[in-house]
Short mmCIF file of C-alpha atoms in Angstrom, two decimals:
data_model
loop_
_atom_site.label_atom_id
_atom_site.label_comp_id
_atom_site.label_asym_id
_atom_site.label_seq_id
_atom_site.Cartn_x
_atom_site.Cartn_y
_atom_site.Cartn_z
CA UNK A 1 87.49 96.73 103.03
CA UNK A 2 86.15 93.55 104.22
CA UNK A 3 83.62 93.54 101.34
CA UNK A 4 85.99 94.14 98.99
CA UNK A 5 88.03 91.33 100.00
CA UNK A 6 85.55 88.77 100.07
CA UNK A 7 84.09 90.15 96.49
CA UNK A 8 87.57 89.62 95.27
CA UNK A 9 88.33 86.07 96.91
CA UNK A 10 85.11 84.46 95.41
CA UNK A 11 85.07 86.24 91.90
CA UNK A 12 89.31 84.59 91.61
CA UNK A 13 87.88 81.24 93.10
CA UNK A 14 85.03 80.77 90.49
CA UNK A 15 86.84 81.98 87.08
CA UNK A 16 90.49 79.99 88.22
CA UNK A 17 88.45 76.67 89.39
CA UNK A 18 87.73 76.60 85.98
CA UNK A 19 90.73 76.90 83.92
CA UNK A 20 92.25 74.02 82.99
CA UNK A 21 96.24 73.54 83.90
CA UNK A 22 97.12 71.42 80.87
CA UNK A 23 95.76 74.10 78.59
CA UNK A 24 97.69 76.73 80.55
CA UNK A 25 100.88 75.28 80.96
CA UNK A 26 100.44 74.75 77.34
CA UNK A 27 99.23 78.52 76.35
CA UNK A 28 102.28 80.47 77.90
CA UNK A 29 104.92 77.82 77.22
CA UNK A 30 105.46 79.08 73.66
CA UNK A 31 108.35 81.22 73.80
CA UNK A 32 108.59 84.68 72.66
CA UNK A 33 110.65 86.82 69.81
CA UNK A 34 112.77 87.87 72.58
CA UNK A 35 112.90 85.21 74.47
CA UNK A 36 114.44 83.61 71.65
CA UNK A 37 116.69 86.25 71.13
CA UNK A 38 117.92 85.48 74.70
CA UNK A 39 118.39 82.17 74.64
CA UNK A 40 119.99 82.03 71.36
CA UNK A 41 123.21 84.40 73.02
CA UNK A 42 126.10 83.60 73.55
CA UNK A 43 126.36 84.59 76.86
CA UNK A 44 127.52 83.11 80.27
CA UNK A 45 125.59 79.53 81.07
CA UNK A 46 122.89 80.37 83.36
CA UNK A 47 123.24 77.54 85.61
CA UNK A 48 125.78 75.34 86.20
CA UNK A 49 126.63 72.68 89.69
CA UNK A 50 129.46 71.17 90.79
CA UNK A 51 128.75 68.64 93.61
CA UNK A 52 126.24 70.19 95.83
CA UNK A 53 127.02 74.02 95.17
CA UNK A 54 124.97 75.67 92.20
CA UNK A 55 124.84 78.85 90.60
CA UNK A 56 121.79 79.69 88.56
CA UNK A 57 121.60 83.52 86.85
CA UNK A 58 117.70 82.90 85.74
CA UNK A 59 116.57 81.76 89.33
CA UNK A 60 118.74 84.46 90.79
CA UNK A 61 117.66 87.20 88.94
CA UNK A 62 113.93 86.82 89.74
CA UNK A 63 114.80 86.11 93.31
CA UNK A 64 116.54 89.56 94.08
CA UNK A 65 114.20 91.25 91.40
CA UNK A 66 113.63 93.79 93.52
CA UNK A 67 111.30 95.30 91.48
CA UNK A 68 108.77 92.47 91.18
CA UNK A 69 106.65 89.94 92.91
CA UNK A 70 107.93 90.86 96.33
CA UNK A 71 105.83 88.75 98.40
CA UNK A 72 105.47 85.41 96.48
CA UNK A 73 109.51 84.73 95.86
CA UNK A 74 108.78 81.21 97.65
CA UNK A 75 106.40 80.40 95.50
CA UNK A 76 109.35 80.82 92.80
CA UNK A 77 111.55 78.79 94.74
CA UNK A 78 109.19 75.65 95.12
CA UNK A 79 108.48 75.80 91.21
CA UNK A 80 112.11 75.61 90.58
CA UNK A 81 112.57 72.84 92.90
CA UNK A 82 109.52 70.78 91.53
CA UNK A 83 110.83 71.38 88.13
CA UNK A 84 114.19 70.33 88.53
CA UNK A 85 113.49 67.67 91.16
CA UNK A 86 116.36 69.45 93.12
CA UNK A 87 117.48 67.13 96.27
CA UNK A 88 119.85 68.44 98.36
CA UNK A 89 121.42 71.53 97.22
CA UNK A 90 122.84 75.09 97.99
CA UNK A 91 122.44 77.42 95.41
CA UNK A 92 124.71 80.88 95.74
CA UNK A 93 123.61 84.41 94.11
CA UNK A 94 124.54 87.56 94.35
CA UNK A 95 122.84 91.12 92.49
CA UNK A 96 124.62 94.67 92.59
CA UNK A 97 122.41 97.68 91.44
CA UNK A 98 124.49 100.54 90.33
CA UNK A 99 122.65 104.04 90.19
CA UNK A 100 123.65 107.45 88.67
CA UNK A 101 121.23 110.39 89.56
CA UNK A 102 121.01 113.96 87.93
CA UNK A 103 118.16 116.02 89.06
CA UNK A 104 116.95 119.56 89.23
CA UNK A 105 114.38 121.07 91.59
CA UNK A 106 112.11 124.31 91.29
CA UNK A 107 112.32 124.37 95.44
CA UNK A 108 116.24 124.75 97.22
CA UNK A 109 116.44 121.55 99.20
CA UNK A 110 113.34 119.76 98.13
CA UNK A 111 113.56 116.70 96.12
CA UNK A 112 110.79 114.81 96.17
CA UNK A 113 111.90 111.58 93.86
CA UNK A 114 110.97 108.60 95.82
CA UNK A 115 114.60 106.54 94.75
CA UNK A 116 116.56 108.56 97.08
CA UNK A 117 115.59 109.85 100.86
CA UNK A 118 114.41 113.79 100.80
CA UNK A 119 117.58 114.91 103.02
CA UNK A 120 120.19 113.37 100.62
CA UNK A 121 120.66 116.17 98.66
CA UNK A 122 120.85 120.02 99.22
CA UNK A 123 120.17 123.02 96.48
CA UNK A 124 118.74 123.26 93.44
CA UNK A 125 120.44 120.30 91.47
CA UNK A 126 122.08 117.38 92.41
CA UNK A 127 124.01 114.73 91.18
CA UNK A 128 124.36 110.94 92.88
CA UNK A 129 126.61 108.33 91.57
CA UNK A 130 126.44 105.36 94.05
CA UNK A 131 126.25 101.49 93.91
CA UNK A 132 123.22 101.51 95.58
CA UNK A 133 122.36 98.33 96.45
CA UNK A 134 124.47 94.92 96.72
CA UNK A 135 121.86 91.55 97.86
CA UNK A 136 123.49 88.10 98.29
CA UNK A 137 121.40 84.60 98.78
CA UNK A 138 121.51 81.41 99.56
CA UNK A 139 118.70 79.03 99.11
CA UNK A 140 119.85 75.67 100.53
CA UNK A 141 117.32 72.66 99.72
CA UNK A 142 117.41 69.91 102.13
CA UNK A 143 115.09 67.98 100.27
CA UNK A 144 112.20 68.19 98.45
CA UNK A 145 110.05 68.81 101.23
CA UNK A 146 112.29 71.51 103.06
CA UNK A 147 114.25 74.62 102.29
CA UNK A 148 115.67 77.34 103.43
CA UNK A 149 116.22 81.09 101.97
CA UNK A 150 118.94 83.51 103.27
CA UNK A 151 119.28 87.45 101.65
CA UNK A 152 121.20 89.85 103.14
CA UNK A 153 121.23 93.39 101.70
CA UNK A 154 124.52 96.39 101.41
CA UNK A 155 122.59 99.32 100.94
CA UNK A 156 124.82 102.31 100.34
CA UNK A 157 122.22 105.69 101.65
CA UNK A 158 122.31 107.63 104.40
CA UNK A 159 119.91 106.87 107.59
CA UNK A 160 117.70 109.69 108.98
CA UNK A 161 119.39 110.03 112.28
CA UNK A 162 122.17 108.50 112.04
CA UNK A 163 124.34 109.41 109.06
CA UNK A 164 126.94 107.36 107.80
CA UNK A 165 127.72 105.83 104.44
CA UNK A 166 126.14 102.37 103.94
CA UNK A 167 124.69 99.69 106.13
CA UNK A 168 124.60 95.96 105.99
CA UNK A 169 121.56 93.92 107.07
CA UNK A 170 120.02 90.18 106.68
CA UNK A 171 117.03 91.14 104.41
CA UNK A 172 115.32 88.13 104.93
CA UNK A 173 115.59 84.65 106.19
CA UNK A 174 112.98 82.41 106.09
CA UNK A 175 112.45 78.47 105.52
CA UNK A 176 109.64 76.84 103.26
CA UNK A 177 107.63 73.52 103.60
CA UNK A 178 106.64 71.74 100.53
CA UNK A 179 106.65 69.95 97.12
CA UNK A 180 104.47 71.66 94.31
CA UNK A 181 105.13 68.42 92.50
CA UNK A 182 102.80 66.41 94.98
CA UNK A 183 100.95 69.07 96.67
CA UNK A 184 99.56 72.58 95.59
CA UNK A 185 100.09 73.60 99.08
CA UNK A 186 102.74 75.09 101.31
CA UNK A 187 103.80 76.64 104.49
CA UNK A 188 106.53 79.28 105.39
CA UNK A 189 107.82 81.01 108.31
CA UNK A 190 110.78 83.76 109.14
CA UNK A 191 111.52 87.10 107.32
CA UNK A 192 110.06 88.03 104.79
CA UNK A 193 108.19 89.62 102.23
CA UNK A 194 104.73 89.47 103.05
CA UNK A 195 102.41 88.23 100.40
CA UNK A 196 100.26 91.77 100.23
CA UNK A 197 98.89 92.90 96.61
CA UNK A 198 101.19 92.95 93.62
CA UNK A 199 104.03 95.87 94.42
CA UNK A 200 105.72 95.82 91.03
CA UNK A 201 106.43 98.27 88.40
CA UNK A 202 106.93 98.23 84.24
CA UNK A 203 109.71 100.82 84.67
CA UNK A 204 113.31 98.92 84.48
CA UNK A 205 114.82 100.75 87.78
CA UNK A 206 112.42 103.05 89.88
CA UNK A 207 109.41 101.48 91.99
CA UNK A 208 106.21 103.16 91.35
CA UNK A 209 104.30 104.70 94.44
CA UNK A 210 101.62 101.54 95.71
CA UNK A 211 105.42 100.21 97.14
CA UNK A 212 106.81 103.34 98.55
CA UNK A 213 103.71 103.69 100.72
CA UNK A 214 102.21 100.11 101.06
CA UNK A 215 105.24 97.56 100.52
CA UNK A 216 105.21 95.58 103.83
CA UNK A 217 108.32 93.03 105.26
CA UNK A 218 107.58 91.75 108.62
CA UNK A 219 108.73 88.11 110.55
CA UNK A 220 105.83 85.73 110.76
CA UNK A 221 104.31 82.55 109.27
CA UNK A 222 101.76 81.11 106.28
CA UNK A 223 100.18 79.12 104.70
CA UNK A 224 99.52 78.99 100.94
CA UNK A 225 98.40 77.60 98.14
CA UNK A 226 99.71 77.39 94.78
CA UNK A 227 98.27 75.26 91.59
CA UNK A 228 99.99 76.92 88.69
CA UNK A 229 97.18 79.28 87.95
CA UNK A 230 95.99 80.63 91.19
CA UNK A 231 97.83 81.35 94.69
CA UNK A 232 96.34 81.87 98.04
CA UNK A 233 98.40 82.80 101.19
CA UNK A 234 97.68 83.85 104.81
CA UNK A 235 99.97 85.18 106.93
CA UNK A 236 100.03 85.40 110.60
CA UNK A 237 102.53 88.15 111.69
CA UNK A 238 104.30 89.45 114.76
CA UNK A 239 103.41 92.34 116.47
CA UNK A 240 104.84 95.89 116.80
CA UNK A 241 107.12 97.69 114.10
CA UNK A 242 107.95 95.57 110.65
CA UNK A 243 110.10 97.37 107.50
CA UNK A 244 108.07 100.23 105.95
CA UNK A 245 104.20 99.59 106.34
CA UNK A 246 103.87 97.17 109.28
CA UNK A 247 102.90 97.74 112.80
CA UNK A 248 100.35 97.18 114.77
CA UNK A 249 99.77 97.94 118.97
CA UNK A 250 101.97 95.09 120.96
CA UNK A 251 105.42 93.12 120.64
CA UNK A 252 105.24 90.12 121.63
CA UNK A 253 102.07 88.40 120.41
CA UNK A 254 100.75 87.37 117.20
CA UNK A 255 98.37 90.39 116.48
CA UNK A 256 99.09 90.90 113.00
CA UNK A 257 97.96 89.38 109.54
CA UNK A 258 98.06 89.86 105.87
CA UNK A 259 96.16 87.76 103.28
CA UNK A 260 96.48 87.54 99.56
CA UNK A 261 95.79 85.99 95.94
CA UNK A 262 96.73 86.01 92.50
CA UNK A 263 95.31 84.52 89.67
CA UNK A 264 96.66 84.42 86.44
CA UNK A 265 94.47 83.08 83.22
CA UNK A 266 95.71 82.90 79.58
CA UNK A 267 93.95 84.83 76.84
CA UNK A 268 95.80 83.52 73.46
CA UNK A 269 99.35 82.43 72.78
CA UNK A 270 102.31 84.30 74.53
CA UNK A 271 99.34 86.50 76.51
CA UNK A 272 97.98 86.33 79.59
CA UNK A 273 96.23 87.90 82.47
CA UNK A 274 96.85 88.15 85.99
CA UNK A 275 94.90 90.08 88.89
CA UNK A 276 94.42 89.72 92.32
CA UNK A 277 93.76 91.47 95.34
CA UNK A 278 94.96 91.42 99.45
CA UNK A 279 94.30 92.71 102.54
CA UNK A 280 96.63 93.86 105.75
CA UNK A 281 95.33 94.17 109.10
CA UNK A 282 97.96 97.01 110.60
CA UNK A 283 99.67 99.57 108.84
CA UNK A 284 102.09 102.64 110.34
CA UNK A 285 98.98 105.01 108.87
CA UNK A 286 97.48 104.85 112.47
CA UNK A 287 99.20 107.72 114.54
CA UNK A 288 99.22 111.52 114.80
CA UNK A 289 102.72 111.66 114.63
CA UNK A 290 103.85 110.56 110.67
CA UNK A 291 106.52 108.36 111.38
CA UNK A 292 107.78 104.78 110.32
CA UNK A 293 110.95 104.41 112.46
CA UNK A 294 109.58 104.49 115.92
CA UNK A 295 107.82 101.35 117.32
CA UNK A 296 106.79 103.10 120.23
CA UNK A 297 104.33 105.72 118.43
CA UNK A 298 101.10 103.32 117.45
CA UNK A 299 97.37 103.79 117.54
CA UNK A 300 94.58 101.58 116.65
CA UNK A 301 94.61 99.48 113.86
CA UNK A 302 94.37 100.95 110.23
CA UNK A 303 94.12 98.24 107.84
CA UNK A 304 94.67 98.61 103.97
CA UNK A 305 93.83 96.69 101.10
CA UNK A 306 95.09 96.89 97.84
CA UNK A 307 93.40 95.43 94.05
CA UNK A 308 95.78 95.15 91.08
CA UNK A 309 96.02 93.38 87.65
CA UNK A 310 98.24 93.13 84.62
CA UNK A 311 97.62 92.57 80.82
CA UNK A 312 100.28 90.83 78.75
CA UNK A 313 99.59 90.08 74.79
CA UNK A 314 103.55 89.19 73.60
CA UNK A 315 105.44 92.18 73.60
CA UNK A 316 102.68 94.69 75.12
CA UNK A 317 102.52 95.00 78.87
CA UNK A 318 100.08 97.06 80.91
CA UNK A 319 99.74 97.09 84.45
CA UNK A 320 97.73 99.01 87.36
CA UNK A 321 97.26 98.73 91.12
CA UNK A 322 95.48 100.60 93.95
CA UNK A 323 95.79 100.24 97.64
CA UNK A 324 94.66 102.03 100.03
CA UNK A 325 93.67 102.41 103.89
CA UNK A 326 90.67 101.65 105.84
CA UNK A 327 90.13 104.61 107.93
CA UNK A 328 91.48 108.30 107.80
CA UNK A 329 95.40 108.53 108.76
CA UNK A 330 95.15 110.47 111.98
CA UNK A 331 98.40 112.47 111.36
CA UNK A 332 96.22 114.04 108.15
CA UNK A 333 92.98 112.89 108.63
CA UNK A 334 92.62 111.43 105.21
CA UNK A 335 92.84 107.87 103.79
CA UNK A 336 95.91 107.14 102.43
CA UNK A 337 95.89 105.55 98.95
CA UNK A 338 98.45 105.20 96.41
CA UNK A 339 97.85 103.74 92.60
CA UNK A 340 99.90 102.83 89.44
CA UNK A 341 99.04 102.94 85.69
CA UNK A 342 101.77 101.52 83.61
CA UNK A 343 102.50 100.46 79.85
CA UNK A 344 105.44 99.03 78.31
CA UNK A 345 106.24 97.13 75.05
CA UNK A 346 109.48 94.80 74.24
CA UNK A 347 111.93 95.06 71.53
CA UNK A 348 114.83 94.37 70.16
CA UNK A 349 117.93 96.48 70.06
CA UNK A 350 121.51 95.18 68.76
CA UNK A 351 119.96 92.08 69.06
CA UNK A 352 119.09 91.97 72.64
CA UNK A 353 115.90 92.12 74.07
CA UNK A 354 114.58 95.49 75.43
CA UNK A 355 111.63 97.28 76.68
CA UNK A 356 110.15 100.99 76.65
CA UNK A 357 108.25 101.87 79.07
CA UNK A 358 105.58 104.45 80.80
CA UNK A 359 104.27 104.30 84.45
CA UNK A 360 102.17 106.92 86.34
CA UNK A 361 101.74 106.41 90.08
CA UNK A 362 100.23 109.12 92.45
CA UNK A 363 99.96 108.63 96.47
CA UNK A 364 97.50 110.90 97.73
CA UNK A 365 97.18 111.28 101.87
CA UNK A 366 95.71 115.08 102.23
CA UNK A 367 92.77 117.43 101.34
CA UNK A 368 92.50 118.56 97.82
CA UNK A 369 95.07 121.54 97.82
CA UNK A 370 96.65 121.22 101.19
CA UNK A 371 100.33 121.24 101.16
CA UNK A 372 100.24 117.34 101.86
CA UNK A 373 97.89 116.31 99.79
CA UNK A 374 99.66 114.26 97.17
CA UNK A 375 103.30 113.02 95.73
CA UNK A 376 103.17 112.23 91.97
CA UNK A 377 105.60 110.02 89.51
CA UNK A 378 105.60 110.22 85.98
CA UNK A 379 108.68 107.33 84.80
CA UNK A 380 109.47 107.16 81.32
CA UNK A 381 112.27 104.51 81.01
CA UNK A 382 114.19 102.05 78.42
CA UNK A 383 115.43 98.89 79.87
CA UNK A 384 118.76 96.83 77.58
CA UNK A 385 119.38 93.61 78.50
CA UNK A 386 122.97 93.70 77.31
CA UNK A 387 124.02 89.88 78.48
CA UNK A 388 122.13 87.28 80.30
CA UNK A 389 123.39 89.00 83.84
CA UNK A 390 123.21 92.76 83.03
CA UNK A 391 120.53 94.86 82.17
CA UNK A 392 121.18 98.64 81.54
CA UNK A 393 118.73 101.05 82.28
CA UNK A 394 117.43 104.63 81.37
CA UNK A 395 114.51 106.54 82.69
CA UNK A 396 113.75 109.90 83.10
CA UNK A 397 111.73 110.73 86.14
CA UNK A 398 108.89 113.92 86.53
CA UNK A 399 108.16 114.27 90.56
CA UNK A 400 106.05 116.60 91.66
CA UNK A 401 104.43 117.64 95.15
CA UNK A 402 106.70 117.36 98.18
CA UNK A 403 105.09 114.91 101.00
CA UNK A 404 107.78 113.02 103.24
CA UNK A 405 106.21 110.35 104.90
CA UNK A 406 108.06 112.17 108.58
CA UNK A 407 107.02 115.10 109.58
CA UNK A 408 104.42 115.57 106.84
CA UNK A 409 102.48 118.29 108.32
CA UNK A 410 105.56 120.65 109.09
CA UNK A 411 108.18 119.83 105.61
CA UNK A 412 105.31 119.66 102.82
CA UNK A 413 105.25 121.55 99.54
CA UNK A 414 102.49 121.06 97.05
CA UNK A 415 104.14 123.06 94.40
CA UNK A 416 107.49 121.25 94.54
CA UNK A 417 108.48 120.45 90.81
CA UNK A 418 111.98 118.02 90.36
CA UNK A 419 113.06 116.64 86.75
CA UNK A 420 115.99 113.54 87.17
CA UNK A 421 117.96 111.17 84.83
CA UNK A 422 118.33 108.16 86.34
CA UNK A 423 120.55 105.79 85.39
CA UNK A 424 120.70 101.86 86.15
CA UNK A 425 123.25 98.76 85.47
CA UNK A 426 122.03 95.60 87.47
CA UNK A 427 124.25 92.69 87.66
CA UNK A 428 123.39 89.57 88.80
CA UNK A 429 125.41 86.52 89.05
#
């Protein structure tokens, strides 16, 4: 892992230390078909202030994206606030994510779609029409040097041992140090995120595996750097149980870190390229008991790394990521690795931009033909941007093997087979 990382931190160094920013800033600022399309509606202003309180959809949007660029959202916010030459400010957003679920399985009470906990549903078929999510933010800049970022999340599932319908919870909370527009670097610390590969999908509603089993939010502090083309972070993070992959042996100390970079080169007009790679020191992958709820149950360290890159050349879009763990996962005795391989191409429909879109994404944690060995996603989807603030979404959804992350060796089904409709409306305002 180690080797990897260093292979991966000098090969971004050499190739983005010689890109020019002029010529890139230059290369991607030509705006696309659709992006005309979009700018030429007449829908609601994105962004409008009165006195110190703004609202701003386009900055909003990407902020509560929670589909993309999970770990870098600062970086977002300290471009906008360079750009803009934002002084004091506090800027309000809110995004609700609607859902509507049909689904069929080949195995009573086994559905293995990764957009929905396995004990939500009961039978053969099922049927799920929820809001599903509800984030609100606040970034408040208190001048170009600091800011802060508040999200809180309303996320309307059931918990695993404690049923009841919806839960409320500050997300993350965090404050940043810095101004891109005199300095390329940057410091951070709170809730958050952590800056840990790339995370993100093609599909317009469901995540594709590398986030279900690597997608890490944990308090903790960094530093990065940021000149327009290529981004370096470190984070130092604390220790014991974060939100989904975190953990490592001891609360109360500092024994946990992530690192990460992203470089992003242009290769024509409207096209570009972006990889990068990362590294995480402790993941939940290091008990016997498979679990991801209990800060108690720990074991050694089990690091993971992760390599992913994306393709864009105007409307076509490819993407593809693998992660994966150090050492064996004692609770299966295999490495755990998850990977994406995704395609999508933009259009325009009623005359508003859309996209089409394919994405195959496999986690693997067992033995070839064990009953845990793998849980597969094929997403076929269709995303409508129908206004400026809402974006309709279709996908159908192929899952197949049956691994829960709890109690893996005792609820597993290789030959689980579930086919679902999903359907999406986010709103953001």
């Amino acid at each position: 892992a180690q080797a990897h990382s260093t292979l991966i931190v000098l090969l971004a160094f050499v190739i983005c230390s010689n890109v020019g920013a002029q010529e890139f800033g230059a290369v991607i600022a030509q705006p696309t078909m659709l992006e005309e399309v979009a700018d030429n509606s007449d829908c609601i202003a994105e962004s409008s202030r009165v006195g110190l309180i703004e609202f701003d959809t386009s900055y909003t949007s990407k902020m509560l994206d929670f589909q993309n660029r999970q770990g870098d959202k600062e970086v977002m916010l300290l471009k906008r606030a360079a750009q803009q030459q934002i002084g004091m400010a506090f800027t309000f957003g809110t995004q609700f994510r609607a859902s509507g679920l049909f689904a069929a399985t080949n195995t009573a009470d086994k559905f293995p779609y990764q957009g929905r906990f396995p004990t939500d549903f009961s039978g053969e078929s099922a049927s799920d029409l929820r809001l599903l999510q509800a984030n609100q933010n606040i970034t408040v800049d208190v001048s170009p040097m600091v800011h802060g970022y508040f999200e809180t999340l309303f996320s309307d599932v059931f918990t695993f041992s404690a049923p009841k319908q919806g839960s409320f919870q500050v997300r993350q909370a965090y404050v940043v140090f810095g101004d891109l527009s005199r300095s390329p670097f940057y410091a951070h610390i709170g809730k958050k995120n952590v800056s840990f590969g790339d995370m993100g999908t093609l599909s317009p509603f469901t995540q594709a595996m590398p986030w279900h089993y690597f997608a890490p939010l944990a308090e903790g502090a960094g530093v990065g750097f940021d000149n327009g083309w290529f981004n370096a972070t470190v984070t130092a993070l604390s220790g014991s149980r974060g939100i989904r992959v975190v953990d490592s042996e001891k609360s109360g100390s500092i024994n946990n870190f992530a690192a990460n970079l992203q470089c992003t080169l242009p290769v024509g007009i409207c096209s570009q390229l972006r990889f990068g790679g990362g590294y995480l020191l402790g993941t939940i992958y290091n008990a016997d008991v498979p679990e991801h709820t209990d800060p108690g149950i720990v074991g050694p360290n089990n690091g993971a790394w992760d390599v992913n890159a994306a393709l864009d050349l105007g409307e076509l879009h490819f993407a593809g990521e693998f992660a994966k763990t150090a050492n064996p996962w004692p609770a299966t005795d295999f490495a755990v690795t998850a990977y994406s391989a995704e395609a999508a191409v933009d259009n325009v429909l009623f005359g508003r931009p859309g996209r089409a879109s394919v994405s195959w994404s496999e986690g693997i944690q067992g033995e070839e033909g064990t009953q845990f060995e793998f849980n597969r996603q094929l997403v076929l989807g269709y995303r409508h941007e129908a206004f400026n603030n809402a974006t309709f979404t279709f996908e159908y959804v192929r899952s197949t093997g049956f691994a829960p992350l709890m109690n893996i060796q005792t609820a597993s089904d290789i030959s689980v087979e579930q086919d679902s409709f999903v359907f999406g409306a986010v709103i953001t305002l």
